[in-house]
Amino acid sequence: MTAGLTTAQLTEKHRAVLDQALDAIRSRAYWSPHPEHPKAYGADGVPDSLDAAQGQAAFEALRGKRFELDQPGTDGWSGSEVSPYGPELGIEYPHADLGILLPAMRAAMPAWREAGPEARAAVCIEILSRINARTHEFAHAVMHTSGQAFMMAFQAGGPHAQDRGLEAVAYALRAQTGEAPASAEWVKPQGKREPLKLDKQFTSVPRGISLLIGCNTFPTWNGYPGLFASLATGNAVLVKPHPRAVLPLALTVQVAREVLGEAGFSPDLVALAAERDGEGIAKTLAVRPEIRIIDYTGSSAFGDWLEANARQAQVYTEKAGVNTVVVDSTGDYKGMLSNLAFSLSLYSGQMCTTPQNLLIPRDGIATDAGHKSYDEVVSDVAAAVEGLLGDDARANALLGAIVNDQVKERIDAAAQLGEVALASRTVANPDFPGATVRTPVIVKLDGAKPDTEAAYLSECFGPVSFAVAVDSAADAVELLRRTVREKGAMTVGAYTTSAEVERLVEEACLEECAQLSLNLTGGVYVNQTAAFSDFHGSGGNPAANAVLCDTAFVAGRFHTVEVRRQA
Amino acid sequence: MTAGLTTAQLTEKHRAVLDQALDAIRSRAYWSPHPEHPKAYGADGVPDSLDAAQGQAAFEALRGKRFELDQPGTDGWSGSEVSPYGPELGIEYPHADLGILLPAMRAAMPAWREAGPEARAAVCIEILSRINARTHEFAHAVMHTSGQAFMMAFQAGGPHAQDRGLEAVAYALRAQTGEAPASAEWVKPQGKREPLKLDKQFTSVPRGISLLIGCNTFPTWNGYPGLFASLATGNAVLVKPHPRAVLPLALTVQVAREVLGEAGFSPDLVALAAERDGEGIAKTLAVRPEIRIIDYTGSSAFGDWLEANARQAQVYTEKAGVNTVVVDSTGDYKGMLSNLAFSLSLYSGQMCTTPQNLLIPRDGIATDAGHKSYDEVVSDVAAAVEGLLGDDARANALLGAIVNDQVKERIDAAAQLGEVALASRTVANPDFPGATVRTPVIVKLDGAKPDTEAAYLSECFGPVSFAVAVDSAADAVELLRRTVREKGAMTVGAYTTSAEVERLVEEACLEECAQLSLNLTGGVYVNQTAAFSDFHGSGGNPAANAVLCDTAFVAGRFHTVEVRRQA
């Protein structure tokens, strides 16, 4: 541990990583400082990190207890997390008296502002580095709140989330230091008279308290960008987790408070606002005047409400969309099938990036394995999913658990929407008999029949996808355009060997502003994005007004105040 | 003229200026490519530019005629501009059928997007350069719509506005090219297996049609940043001028359409939406789905309405604030008085940056000329204004004309608000007998009396200022804080020789987010900012949610679409 390092020492310690992160967001080549293999952690791996057994033990030690944070204004304790794998976590979190907590957070900000962008970046990286060392512990916390399978919880909830946090720190630093130098001399010639001279100082100042409204499925991955972007730009951050996924963010707050205190800042720059069941404090918090920034991932209904009502704040939302894959033709039919099968199955389709609508010409498609009819393509995709998930151990490792009853209900309801090409199967999980594990359902719909629109033009979150028969590739592109424009999309995929169809799909994505993956047949999937290289969302369609991570995501979190003096 | 240059040629032609602009926004040292002296234009000056006589003749030739723009969807003609100097302009502008014009503008965008950020920047600079050559013509157009005196209309409406436009182009280019490279190769190691490889392409895409809602007092200076920021990021721009200040923006649209057409793009990327008297099309336009960006300068009431209602758009507003000068002490009493007198007088205080409240301790202040009582300070400021404006010719050259009857009414009403320290005087303008020319009024108010708050805590746009007696410097800083927090401020000034008071004022400005000018006693004034170096507004207090110009001002105008393919 590095208790008590000064900000200068932290800056030195993390300079190389920060420089590499700044390079990576420029080059967008592959880079990560956070190993994604579980064995990289422990005695011979990442310094001071917990190995698998230590991580599990640390997680178990948290259960059935109060989670102490030593925040000002704690007026009670609450918590009711139940793992999607069955067990109750039994952890209680401090409940905040906002009238005490928010002023304490505000009071912490001037010293944090004065520290400057570089020092703030270094402290943020120290927080991420401590979190990284506890990745095995976080993996269990993410697994038992989101329902992700262990390996996914480990990677997406650990190193990949940490990458996204670090990426936000790099963007924040670049934006602040790029806005203006710390000082400037301004000399304006006046012909024969003396020139006008001013000394100017420029300071990045925060907007205020930033509110992170966490989600159930990706508490760290979707939470870290906003948290670190706001903290790195000088704001205090109040973390309001989803009531069913508190632990991963409570741990994060704990580490942040510890590091901030050791570095000589007030720990109250980061605080937790856990809530009692049904308390709904997000709505109250979101419109408080102290809250000047909000980051939110979740339903479109509440995201739209925030955008409309939290007028005093900059609001960054990731909401719901309808993701499309255009299936026009392929030079690697087998690769396409296995790639699609994996995308549909991963975490039971409970990702905002999972494809929902597969648009397939009713006359079939050209492939390297010959012409395939619409029915053949659909049954081959179904068979690929069945093959992938045929073994229960592998199915459990890929699917994880269903996160809530609504997802289960949607799976069951999907069978009523059309002809079922692949029925959802219940998988037993021998380690966690309480887990609900379900394989994807695929339903055939005819895009030419108006009564099917209601199904495929609504987001059906979970392992439900629609094989929509379309008249032609051009028809598919038109439906893609309409879907993105009206419903939004986090991802678009397309398979085609035709340069013309490729051009049409690209043009549609450029005009409707959606991120496109073309002809993925290997080990990269349309639902996965990599920090430092891929943009998550576009910010330009109804699925999200923000991007993880781009300049717009950080630029509104701070302002630059100029003080000019006659020289 | 440079008719018909390709974008490659334009890029080459303007590369040096663009590089210098990019350097300037980084160093924030003094720079401008646009000469501010009238004699710099004409035969021996800026190439192909109009001299004074040619500029005036060009302006006169526009009067009493239809202003042809050859836009699609013109369904009538309207115009009722009357110069604040008296004469009717008699110019009629095309009235747009939005059902025809907006689709034409949208249709123009894909080719503009495909041209890429560098080509767009070059075309924008060519537009600015053509406008620059016609500065003498624009000066008359700005003078006879805003009421600015000729020299100010020439400089602020000409080169300074062009500087702000170029600054926005530089910011836009930096933000787009900095977001991502055009392409990247991503190679992720997979231990002993083959690495994962993706080819990625990144494209800046526009949000849609951008709406510029122009203002009466600074049609070009306040209009160019938004216009060029949107155009340079690939959007089409619809210009809706203030009905009393159409001509400067109509000329701008004309030049832009000419340059765009010559460079091979659709002229419909920039169009004019003039309106009939009382038509109020801004409200209709602002909520149309095609409008995805809005730039607005004007009243807080309509600015707040736009922010609340134009939910489909990114809304950038500059509204009203209450600007404060803290007068604590000075080492150059004479310099302070003359600097303040100039600031209060320039353009009859009709600037969003003009100081309104002078906060002066009731026990007086320390100066290099000895202790000065509150009464002495106020009467000395009044005397300095009287001295500055004692000569009618100089008064006319500095004051310009009162822009509308509401300003005149406020001047007359101000005398009822408290003891008048300086009465407003009517100045005759021998060249324009129809002009209303008024000197500033200064009213004494006691800050300790609650019934005076309503006066000094409201924006009183025009040549009205309040000498507010406060208990102490600390009291002044508290009132400054409250004023900025509740009412907003475009500028804050302070005079002090005390390091402690300076620290308090700076801290207040950093915490409440306001731009501060300290101890200005020479030829730079609190109400003036220079492009490439000074930020106009902070974006972080109620006076404005945007800054001219910073990264946040451009980052929300485009998105980056990624297309990734298996390598």
PDB file of C-alpha atoms in Angstrom, chain B residues 6-239:
ATOM      1  CA  THR B   6     -11.080  23.606 -54.773  1.00  0.00           C
ATOM      2  CA  THR B   7     -11.154  22.632 -51.118  1.00  0.00           C
ATOM      3  CA  ALA B   8      -7.568  21.408 -51.494  1.00  0.00           C
ATOM      4  CA  GLN B   9      -6.556  24.828 -52.783  1.00  0.00           C
ATOM      5  CA  LEU B  10      -8.489  26.583 -50.035  1.00  0.00           C
ATOM      6  CA  THR B  11      -6.845  24.345 -47.444  1.00  0.00           C
ATOM      7  CA  GLU B  12      -3.438  25.307 -48.811  1.00  0.00           C
ATOM      8  CA  LYS B  13      -4.378  28.996 -49.006  1.00  0.00           C
ATOM      9  CA  HIS B  14      -5.532  29.209 -45.398  1.00  0.00           C
ATOM     10  CA  ARG B  15      -3.180  26.713 -43.768  1.00  0.00           C
ATOM     11  CA  ALA B  16      -0.900  29.334 -42.218  1.00  0.00           C
ATOM     12  CA  VAL B  17      -3.755  31.322 -40.706  1.00  0.00           C
ATOM     13  CA  LEU B  18      -5.352  28.172 -39.355  1.00  0.00           C
ATOM     14  CA  ASP B  19      -2.094  26.983 -37.808  1.00  0.00           C
ATOM     15  CA  GLN B  20      -1.621  30.375 -36.165  1.00  0.00           C
ATOM     16  CA  ALA B  21      -5.185  30.296 -34.848  1.00  0.00           C
ATOM     17  CA  LEU B  22      -4.566  26.827 -33.391  1.00  0.00           C
ATOM     18  CA  ASP B  23      -1.382  28.130 -31.773  1.00  0.00           C
ATOM     19  CA  ALA B  24      -3.182  31.170 -30.405  1.00  0.00           C
ATOM     20  CA  ILE B  25      -5.961  29.235 -28.669  1.00  0.00           C
ATOM     21  CA  ARG B  26      -3.221  27.157 -27.057  1.00  0.00           C
ATOM     22  CA  SER B  27      -0.910  29.985 -25.958  1.00  0.00           C
ATOM     23  CA  ARG B  28      -3.667  32.553 -25.522  1.00  0.00           C
ATOM     24  CA  ALA B  29      -1.181  35.254 -26.469  1.00  0.00           C
ATOM     25  CA  TYR B  30      -2.345  38.215 -28.565  1.00  0.00           C
ATOM     26  CA  TRP B  31      -3.070  37.386 -32.196  1.00  0.00           C
ATOM     27  CA  SER B  32      -5.386  38.458 -34.977  1.00  0.00           C
ATOM     28  CA  PRO B  33      -5.219  38.125 -38.764  1.00  0.00           C
ATOM     29  CA  HIS B  34      -7.884  40.817 -39.219  1.00  0.00           C
ATOM     30  CA  PRO B  35      -6.574  44.412 -39.139  1.00  0.00           C
ATOM     31  CA  GLU B  36      -8.702  46.668 -36.950  1.00  0.00           C
ATOM     32  CA  HIS B  37      -7.742  50.005 -38.466  1.00  0.00           C
ATOM     33  CA  PRO B  38     -10.108  51.267 -41.193  1.00  0.00           C
ATOM     34  CA  LYS B  39      -7.178  52.425 -43.293  1.00  0.00           C
ATOM     35  CA  ALA B  40      -5.903  48.851 -43.547  1.00  0.00           C
ATOM     36  CA  TYR B  41      -8.644  48.180 -46.090  1.00  0.00           C
ATOM     37  CA  GLY B  42      -8.672  49.328 -49.698  1.00  0.00           C
ATOM     38  CA  ALA B  43      -6.238  49.437 -52.580  1.00  0.00           C
ATOM     39  CA  ASP B  44      -2.985  49.211 -50.583  1.00  0.00           C
ATOM     40  CA  GLY B  45      -4.314  47.092 -47.766  1.00  0.00           C
ATOM     41  CA  VAL B  46      -6.101  43.781 -47.389  1.00  0.00           C
ATOM     42  CA  PRO B  47      -6.209  42.188 -50.882  1.00  0.00           C
ATOM     43  CA  ASP B  48      -9.436  42.758 -52.818  1.00  0.00           C
ATOM     44  CA  SER B  49     -10.916  44.748 -49.947  1.00  0.00           C
ATOM     45  CA  LEU B  50     -13.268  47.693 -50.078  1.00  0.00           C
ATOM     46  CA  ASP B  51     -11.952  51.040 -48.881  1.00  0.00           C
ATOM     47  CA  ALA B  52     -14.028  53.473 -46.830  1.00  0.00           C
ATOM     48  CA  ALA B  53     -15.781  55.070 -49.797  1.00  0.00           C
ATOM     49  CA  GLN B  54     -16.411  51.754 -51.539  1.00  0.00           C
ATOM     50  CA  GLY B  55     -17.760  50.239 -48.324  1.00  0.00           C
ATOM     51  CA  GLN B  56     -20.152  53.113 -47.792  1.00  0.00           C
ATOM     52  CA  ALA B  57     -21.248  52.989 -51.430  1.00  0.00           C
ATOM     53  CA  ALA B  58     -21.827  49.240 -51.206  1.00  0.00           C
ATOM     54  CA  PHE B  59     -23.985  49.771 -48.121  1.00  0.00           C
ATOM     55  CA  GLU B  60     -25.962  52.579 -49.746  1.00  0.00           C
ATOM     56  CA  ALA B  61     -26.534  50.428 -52.822  1.00  0.00           C
ATOM     57  CA  LEU B  62     -28.304  47.836 -50.663  1.00  0.00           C
ATOM     58  CA  ARG B  63     -30.866  50.288 -49.312  1.00  0.00           C
ATOM     59  CA  GLY B  64     -34.405  50.467 -50.580  1.00  0.00           C
ATOM     60  CA  LYS B  65     -34.078  47.173 -52.442  1.00  0.00           C
ATOM     61  CA  ARG B  66     -34.754  43.511 -52.220  1.00  0.00           C
ATOM     62  CA  PHE B  67     -31.830  41.508 -50.830  1.00  0.00           C
ATOM     63  CA  GLU B  68     -31.530  38.538 -53.190  1.00  0.00           C
ATOM     64  CA  LEU B  69     -30.264  35.254 -51.772  1.00  0.00           C
ATOM     65  CA  ASP B  70     -31.614  32.691 -54.251  1.00  0.00           C
ATOM     66  CA  GLN B  71     -32.667  30.331 -51.458  1.00  0.00           C
ATOM     67  CA  PRO B  72     -35.092  27.465 -52.094  1.00  0.00           C
ATOM     68  CA  GLY B  73     -38.596  28.013 -50.788  1.00  0.00           C
ATOM     69  CA  THR B  74     -38.868  31.803 -50.787  1.00  0.00           C
ATOM     70  CA  ASP B  75     -42.555  32.566 -50.271  1.00  0.00           C
ATOM     71  CA  GLY B  76     -42.479  36.345 -49.873  1.00  0.00           C
ATOM     72  CA  TRP B  77     -40.439  39.367 -48.916  1.00  0.00           C
ATOM     73  CA  SER B  78     -40.296  41.336 -45.687  1.00  0.00           C
ATOM     74  CA  GLY B  79     -38.143  43.792 -43.802  1.00  0.00           C
ATOM     75  CA  SER B  80     -38.677  46.841 -41.644  1.00  0.00           C
ATOM     76  CA  GLU B  81     -35.268  47.820 -40.307  1.00  0.00           C
ATOM     77  CA  VAL B  82     -34.967  51.398 -39.102  1.00  0.00           C
ATOM     78  CA  SER B  83     -31.501  52.634 -38.154  1.00  0.00           C
ATOM     79  CA  PRO B  84     -31.143  53.732 -34.521  1.00  0.00           C
ATOM     80  CA  TYR B  85     -29.617  56.774 -36.237  1.00  0.00           C
ATOM     81  CA  GLY B  86     -32.953  57.553 -37.859  1.00  0.00           C
ATOM     82  CA  PRO B  87     -33.140  56.427 -41.482  1.00  0.00           C
ATOM     83  CA  GLU B  88     -35.251  53.503 -42.642  1.00  0.00           C
ATOM     84  CA  LEU B  89     -33.095  50.949 -44.414  1.00  0.00           C
ATOM     85  CA  GLY B  90     -35.936  49.938 -46.720  1.00  0.00           C
ATOM     86  CA  ILE B  91     -34.456  46.533 -47.437  1.00  0.00           C
ATOM     87  CA  GLU B  92     -36.651  43.483 -47.977  1.00  0.00           C
ATOM     88  CA  TYR B  93     -35.404  39.963 -47.319  1.00  0.00           C
ATOM     89  CA  PRO B  94     -36.672  36.634 -48.617  1.00  0.00           C
ATOM     90  CA  HIS B  95     -39.187  34.970 -46.325  1.00  0.00           C
ATOM     91  CA  ALA B  96     -38.690  31.204 -46.125  1.00  0.00           C
ATOM     92  CA  ASP B  97     -41.129  28.367 -46.571  1.00  0.00           C
ATOM     93  CA  LEU B  98     -39.551  26.079 -43.993  1.00  0.00           C
ATOM     94  CA  GLY B  99     -41.177  23.010 -45.495  1.00  0.00           C
ATOM     95  CA  ILE B 100     -39.009  23.559 -48.563  1.00  0.00           C
ATOM     96  CA  LEU B 101     -35.943  25.237 -47.077  1.00  0.00           C
ATOM     97  CA  LEU B 102     -35.212  22.811 -44.228  1.00  0.00           C
ATOM     98  CA  PRO B 103     -35.215  19.647 -46.397  1.00  0.00           C
ATOM     99  CA  ALA B 104     -32.894  21.421 -48.861  1.00  0.00           C
ATOM    100  CA  MET B 105     -30.540  22.222 -45.996  1.00  0.00           C
ATOM    101  CA  ARG B 106     -30.596  18.630 -44.762  1.00  0.00           C
ATOM    102  CA  ALA B 107     -29.917  17.344 -48.258  1.00  0.00           C
ATOM    103  CA  ALA B 108     -26.804  19.521 -48.409  1.00  0.00           C
ATOM    104  CA  MET B 109     -25.217  17.956 -45.354  1.00  0.00           C
ATOM    105  CA  PRO B 110     -23.853  14.535 -46.442  1.00  0.00           C
ATOM    106  CA  ALA B 111     -21.406  16.042 -48.953  1.00  0.00           C
ATOM    107  CA  TRP B 112     -20.321  18.611 -46.371  1.00  0.00           C
ATOM    108  CA  ARG B 113     -19.762  15.827 -43.832  1.00  0.00           C
ATOM    109  CA  GLU B 114     -17.764  13.822 -46.360  1.00  0.00           C
ATOM    110  CA  ALA B 115     -15.470  16.754 -47.070  1.00  0.00           C
ATOM    111  CA  GLY B 116     -13.968  16.297 -43.608  1.00  0.00           C
ATOM    112  CA  PRO B 117     -12.914  18.716 -40.864  1.00  0.00           C
ATOM    113  CA  GLU B 118      -9.891  20.275 -42.609  1.00  0.00           C
ATOM    114  CA  ALA B 119     -11.760  21.104 -45.808  1.00  0.00           C
ATOM    115  CA  ARG B 120     -14.665  22.530 -43.825  1.00  0.00           C
ATOM    116  CA  ALA B 121     -12.286  24.703 -41.814  1.00  0.00           C
ATOM    117  CA  ALA B 122     -10.705  26.016 -45.007  1.00  0.00           C
ATOM    118  CA  VAL B 123     -14.079  26.882 -46.536  1.00  0.00           C
ATOM    119  CA  CYS B 124     -15.108  28.637 -43.309  1.00  0.00           C
ATOM    120  CA  ILE B 125     -11.926  30.703 -43.348  1.00  0.00           C
ATOM    121  CA  GLU B 126     -12.528  31.640 -46.966  1.00  0.00           C
ATOM    122  CA  ILE B 127     -15.968  32.907 -45.935  1.00  0.00           C
ATOM    123  CA  LEU B 128     -14.428  34.936 -43.103  1.00  0.00           C
ATOM    124  CA  SER B 129     -11.756  36.253 -45.394  1.00  0.00           C
ATOM    125  CA  ARG B 130     -14.356  37.487 -47.928  1.00  0.00           C
ATOM    126  CA  ILE B 131     -16.309  39.092 -45.106  1.00  0.00           C
ATOM    127  CA  ASN B 132     -13.124  40.694 -43.854  1.00  0.00           C
ATOM    128  CA  ALA B 133     -12.524  42.271 -47.260  1.00  0.00           C
ATOM    129  CA  ARG B 134     -15.969  43.865 -47.018  1.00  0.00           C
ATOM    130  CA  THR B 135     -15.471  45.144 -43.449  1.00  0.00           C
ATOM    131  CA  HIS B 136     -16.243  48.756 -44.443  1.00  0.00           C
ATOM    132  CA  GLU B 137     -19.580  47.652 -45.857  1.00  0.00           C
ATOM    133  CA  PHE B 138     -20.362  45.518 -42.807  1.00  0.00           C
ATOM    134  CA  ALA B 139     -19.437  48.437 -40.529  1.00  0.00           C
ATOM    135  CA  HIS B 140     -22.279  50.545 -41.916  1.00  0.00           C
ATOM    136  CA  ALA B 141     -24.655  47.596 -41.731  1.00  0.00           C
ATOM    137  CA  VAL B 142     -23.770  47.005 -38.061  1.00  0.00           C
ATOM    138  CA  MET B 143     -23.862  50.718 -37.231  1.00  0.00           C
ATOM    139  CA  HIS B 144     -27.302  51.223 -38.740  1.00  0.00           C
ATOM    140  CA  THR B 145     -28.852  48.211 -37.040  1.00  0.00           C
ATOM    141  CA  SER B 146     -27.169  48.130 -33.626  1.00  0.00           C
ATOM    142  CA  GLY B 147     -26.710  51.855 -33.115  1.00  0.00           C
ATOM    143  CA  GLN B 148     -23.008  51.403 -32.433  1.00  0.00           C
ATOM    144  CA  ALA B 149     -20.841  54.367 -33.357  1.00  0.00           C
ATOM    145  CA  PHE B 150     -18.995  53.885 -36.634  1.00  0.00           C
ATOM    146  CA  MET B 151     -15.583  53.006 -35.221  1.00  0.00           C
ATOM    147  CA  MET B 152     -17.016  50.453 -32.822  1.00  0.00           C
ATOM    148  CA  ALA B 153     -19.287  48.992 -35.517  1.00  0.00           C
ATOM    149  CA  PHE B 154     -16.211  48.744 -37.715  1.00  0.00           C
ATOM    150  CA  GLN B 155     -14.008  47.027 -35.156  1.00  0.00           C
ATOM    151  CA  ALA B 156     -16.402  44.982 -32.996  1.00  0.00           C
ATOM    152  CA  GLY B 157     -18.719  44.208 -35.903  1.00  0.00           C
ATOM    153  CA  GLY B 158     -15.815  43.620 -38.291  1.00  0.00           C
ATOM    154  CA  PRO B 159     -12.370  42.254 -37.367  1.00  0.00           C
ATOM    155  CA  HIS B 160     -13.240  41.374 -33.772  1.00  0.00           C
ATOM    156  CA  ALA B 161     -16.320  39.423 -34.868  1.00  0.00           C
ATOM    157  CA  GLN B 162     -14.273  37.778 -37.628  1.00  0.00           C
ATOM    158  CA  ASP B 163     -11.672  36.839 -34.988  1.00  0.00           C
ATOM    159  CA  ARG B 164     -14.386  35.186 -32.884  1.00  0.00           C
ATOM    160  CA  GLY B 165     -15.588  33.286 -35.944  1.00  0.00           C
ATOM    161  CA  LEU B 166     -12.080  32.097 -36.775  1.00  0.00           C
ATOM    162  CA  GLU B 167     -11.521  31.134 -33.149  1.00  0.00           C
ATOM    163  CA  ALA B 168     -14.615  28.908 -33.337  1.00  0.00           C
ATOM    164  CA  VAL B 169     -13.295  27.319 -36.539  1.00  0.00           C
ATOM    165  CA  ALA B 170      -9.999  26.523 -34.804  1.00  0.00           C
ATOM    166  CA  TYR B 171     -11.765  25.044 -31.784  1.00  0.00           C
ATOM    167  CA  ALA B 172     -14.024  23.000 -34.041  1.00  0.00           C
ATOM    168  CA  LEU B 173     -11.117  21.602 -36.034  1.00  0.00           C
ATOM    169  CA  ARG B 174      -9.103  20.765 -32.931  1.00  0.00           C
ATOM    170  CA  ALA B 175     -12.053  19.035 -31.291  1.00  0.00           C
ATOM    171  CA  GLN B 176     -12.911  16.935 -34.344  1.00  0.00           C
ATOM    172  CA  THR B 177      -9.418  15.841 -35.263  1.00  0.00           C
ATOM    173  CA  GLY B 178      -8.469  15.393 -31.597  1.00  0.00           C
ATOM    174  CA  GLU B 179     -11.387  13.067 -30.959  1.00  0.00           C
ATOM    175  CA  ALA B 180      -9.989  10.222 -33.008  1.00  0.00           C
ATOM    176  CA  PRO B 181      -7.678   9.570 -35.949  1.00  0.00           C
ATOM    177  CA  ALA B 182      -9.376   8.901 -39.293  1.00  0.00           C
ATOM    178  CA  SER B 183      -8.442   5.255 -38.882  1.00  0.00           C
ATOM    179  CA  ALA B 184      -6.757   2.968 -36.397  1.00  0.00           C
ATOM    180  CA  GLU B 185      -5.534  -0.602 -36.262  1.00  0.00           C
ATOM    181  CA  TRP B 186      -6.426  -2.394 -33.035  1.00  0.00           C
ATOM    182  CA  VAL B 187      -4.490  -5.521 -32.117  1.00  0.00           C
ATOM    183  CA  LYS B 188      -5.238  -7.220 -28.821  1.00  0.00           C
ATOM    184  CA  PRO B 189      -2.847  -9.962 -27.732  1.00  0.00           C
ATOM    185  CA  GLN B 190      -4.458 -13.291 -26.797  1.00  0.00           C
ATOM    186  CA  GLY B 191      -1.581 -15.100 -25.101  1.00  0.00           C
ATOM    187  CA  LYS B 192      -0.544 -18.019 -27.309  1.00  0.00           C
ATOM    188  CA  ARG B 193      -3.498 -17.613 -29.633  1.00  0.00           C
ATOM    189  CA  GLU B 194      -3.670 -15.292 -32.614  1.00  0.00           C
ATOM    190  CA  PRO B 195      -4.244 -11.698 -31.525  1.00  0.00           C
ATOM    191  CA  LEU B 196      -7.625 -10.106 -32.162  1.00  0.00           C
ATOM    192  CA  LYS B 197      -7.403  -7.533 -34.938  1.00  0.00           C
ATOM    193  CA  LEU B 198      -9.794  -4.816 -36.037  1.00  0.00           C
ATOM    194  CA  ASP B 199      -9.579  -2.003 -38.547  1.00  0.00           C
ATOM    195  CA  LYS B 200     -11.431   1.050 -37.306  1.00  0.00           C
ATOM    196  CA  GLN B 201     -12.579   4.161 -39.099  1.00  0.00           C
ATOM    197  CA  PHE B 202     -13.740   7.281 -37.301  1.00  0.00           C
ATOM    198  CA  THR B 203     -15.849  10.004 -38.885  1.00  0.00           C
ATOM    199  CA  SER B 204     -17.052  13.290 -37.431  1.00  0.00           C
ATOM    200  CA  VAL B 205     -20.751  13.585 -38.138  1.00  0.00           C
ATOM    201  CA  PRO B 206     -22.974  16.642 -37.661  1.00  0.00           C
ATOM    202  CA  ARG B 207     -25.992  16.771 -35.368  1.00  0.00           C
ATOM    203  CA  GLY B 208     -28.356  18.335 -37.931  1.00  0.00           C
ATOM    204  CA  ILE B 209     -29.489  21.845 -38.736  1.00  0.00           C
ATOM    205  CA  SER B 210     -28.154  24.529 -36.425  1.00  0.00           C
ATOM    206  CA  LEU B 211     -30.268  27.595 -35.685  1.00  0.00           C
ATOM    207  CA  LEU B 212     -28.638  30.935 -34.962  1.00  0.00           C
ATOM    208  CA  ILE B 213     -30.973  33.378 -33.234  1.00  0.00           C
ATOM    209  CA  GLY B 214     -29.274  36.731 -33.679  1.00  0.00           C
ATOM    210  CA  CYS B 215     -29.358  39.746 -31.393  1.00  0.00           C
ATOM    211  CA  ASN B 216     -29.899  43.437 -32.063  1.00  0.00           C
ATOM    212  CA  THR B 217     -26.768  44.887 -30.462  1.00  0.00           C
ATOM    213  CA  PHE B 218     -23.985  42.609 -31.752  1.00  0.00           C
ATOM    214  CA  PRO B 219     -25.383  40.696 -34.723  1.00  0.00           C
ATOM    215  CA  THR B 220     -21.999  39.570 -36.034  1.00  0.00           C
ATOM    216  CA  TRP B 221     -19.833  39.471 -32.888  1.00  0.00           C
ATOM    217  CA  ASN B 222     -22.319  37.358 -30.962  1.00  0.00           C
ATOM    218  CA  GLY B 223     -23.470  35.461 -34.036  1.00  0.00           C
ATOM    219  CA  TYR B 224     -20.242  34.314 -35.684  1.00  0.00           C
ATOM    220  CA  PRO B 225     -18.999  31.921 -32.972  1.00  0.00           C
ATOM    221  CA  GLY B 226     -22.087  29.717 -33.114  1.00  0.00           C
ATOM    222  CA  LEU B 227     -22.470  30.023 -36.882  1.00  0.00           C
ATOM    223  CA  PHE B 228     -18.887  28.992 -37.633  1.00  0.00           C
ATOM    224  CA  ALA B 229     -18.661  26.398 -34.855  1.00  0.00           C
ATOM    225  CA  SER B 230     -21.707  24.632 -36.299  1.00  0.00           C
ATOM    226  CA  LEU B 231     -20.699  24.981 -39.925  1.00  0.00           C
ATOM    227  CA  ALA B 232     -17.141  23.791 -39.269  1.00  0.00           C
ATOM    228  CA  THR B 233     -18.468  20.688 -37.491  1.00  0.00           C
ATOM    229  CA  GLY B 234     -20.536  19.695 -40.517  1.00  0.00           C
ATOM    230  CA  ASN B 235     -23.938  21.115 -39.690  1.00  0.00           C
ATOM    231  CA  ALA B 236     -26.091  23.315 -41.878  1.00  0.00           C
ATOM    232  CA  VAL B 237     -26.875  26.693 -40.309  1.00  0.00           C
ATOM    233  CA  LEU B 238     -30.152  28.541 -40.470  1.00  0.00           C
ATOM    234  CA  VAL B 239     -29.681  32.194 -39.510  1.00  0.00           C
TER     235      VAL B 239
END
